[in-house]
CSV table of C-alpha atoms and ligand atoms in Angstrom, one decimal:
chain,number,residue,atom,x,y,z
A,889,MET,CA,-6.4,16.9,15.7
A,890,SER,CA,-5.1,14.2,13.5
A,891,GLU,CA,-7.2,12.6,10.7
A,892,GLN,CA,-9.0,9.4,11.7
A,893,PRO,CA,-9.1,6.5,9.2
A,894,HIS,CA,-12.5,5.3,7.9
A,895,ILE,CA,-13.5,2.0,9.3
A,896,ALA,CA,-13.9,-0.2,6.2
A,897,ALA,CA,-15.2,-3.1,8.2
A,898,LYS,CA,-15.1,-4.2,11.9
A,899,ASN,CA,-13.5,-7.5,11.1
A,900,PRO,CA,-10.3,-8.7,9.4
A,901,VAL,CA,-10.3,-10.2,5.9
A,902,LYS,CA,-8.4,-13.4,5.1
A,903,VAL,CA,-6.2,-13.1,2.1
A,904,GLU,CA,-3.7,-15.5,0.4
A,905,LEU,CA,-0.3,-13.9,0.3
A,906,GLU,CA,2.7,-14.8,-1.8
A,907,ALA,CA,6.1,-14.9,-0.2
A,908,GLY,CA,8.4,-12.2,-1.4
A,909,LYS,CA,5.6,-10.2,-3.1
A,910,LYS,CA,5.1,-6.6,-2.2
A,911,TYR,CA,1.6,-5.3,-1.3
A,912,PHE,CA,0.2,-2.0,-0.5
A,913,PHE,CA,-2.1,-2.0,2.5
A,914,CYS,CA,-4.9,0.6,2.7
A,915,THR,CA,-4.5,2.7,5.8
A,916,CYS,CA,-7.2,5.4,5.1
A,917,GLY,CA,-10.1,2.9,4.9
A,918,GLN,CA,-11.5,4.4,1.8
A,919,SER,CA,-10.3,1.8,-0.7
A,920,ASP,CA,-13.0,-0.3,-2.5
A,921,ASN,CA,-10.3,-3.0,-2.8
A,922,GLN,CA,-9.9,-3.8,0.9
A,923,PRO,CA,-7.5,-4.5,2.5
A,924,PHE,CA,-5.4,-3.1,-0.3
A,925,CYS,CA,-4.8,0.4,-1.6
A,926,ASN,CA,-6.7,1.6,-4.7
A,927,GLY,CA,-5.5,5.2,-4.7
A,928,ALA,CA,-8.6,6.4,-2.8
A,929,HIS,CA,-6.4,8.1,-0.1
A,930,LYS,CA,-5.4,10.9,-2.6
A,931,GLY,CA,-6.0,14.3,-1.1
A,932,SER,CA,-6.0,12.9,2.5
A,933,GLY,CA,-3.2,12.8,4.9
A,934,PHE,CA,-3.0,9.0,4.5
A,935,ALA,CA,-0.6,6.9,2.5
A,936,PRO,CA,-0.6,3.1,1.9
A,937,LYS,CA,1.7,0.9,3.9
A,938,ALA,CA,4.0,-1.2,1.7
A,939,PHE,CA,4.9,-4.6,3.0
A,940,VAL,CA,6.5,-7.7,1.6
A,941,ALA,CA,4.9,-11.1,2.5
A,942,GLU,CA,7.3,-13.3,4.5
A,943,LYS,CA,5.6,-16.5,3.5
A,944,ASP,CA,3.0,-18.1,1.2
A,945,GLY,CA,-0.4,-18.6,2.8
A,946,PRO,CA,-3.3,-17.0,4.4
A,947,ALA,CA,-3.1,-13.9,6.6
A,948,PHE,CA,-5.8,-11.9,8.4
A,949,LEU,CA,-5.4,-8.2,7.4
A,950,CYS,CA,-7.0,-5.4,9.3
A,951,GLN,CA,-10.0,-3.6,7.8
A,952,CYS,CA,-10.9,-1.5,10.7
A,953,LYS,CA,-7.6,0.4,10.4
A,954,GLN,CA,-7.2,0.6,14.2
A,955,THR,CA,-4.6,-2.1,14.5
A,956,ASN,CA,-1.2,-1.4,16.1
A,957,ASN,CA,0.3,-4.2,14.0
A,958,ALA,CA,-0.5,-3.1,10.4
A,959,PRO,CA,-1.2,-4.7,8.0
A,960,PHE,CA,-2.3,-7.5,10.4
A,961,CYS,CA,-5.3,-7.7,12.6
A,962,ASP,CA,-4.4,-7.4,16.3
A,963,GLY,CA,-7.9,-7.7,17.6
A,964,SER,CA,-8.4,-3.9,18.1
A,965,HIS,CA,-11.6,-4.2,16.1
A,966,LYS,CA,-13.2,-5.8,19.1
A,967,GLN,CA,-13.1,-2.4,20.9
A,968,LEU,CA,-15.2,-0.7,18.2
B,1465,FES,S1,-9.8,-5.7,11.7
B,1465,FES,FE1,-8.6,-4.1,12.5
B,1465,FES,S2,-7.7,-4.9,14.3
B,1465,FES,FE2,-9.0,-6.5,13.6
């Protein structure tokens, strides 16, 4: 059985992204710095997902870790 991520919250968080900047999205759900990685995945089978923002401005990033469109919320949290 594969490891399930921790549900950090059942709602997305709005963040301001900077175009061209690289971010590390938390996929394990254990980071205290949601939605970003703080290294809490160490020792688990999870690794952060690196992404580069395409534009400046707000984005809604997934905190439930069930999205199929990481790092963005795709509404999957509504099934939880
Ligand atoms: S917060 Fe995870 S899909 Fe919306």
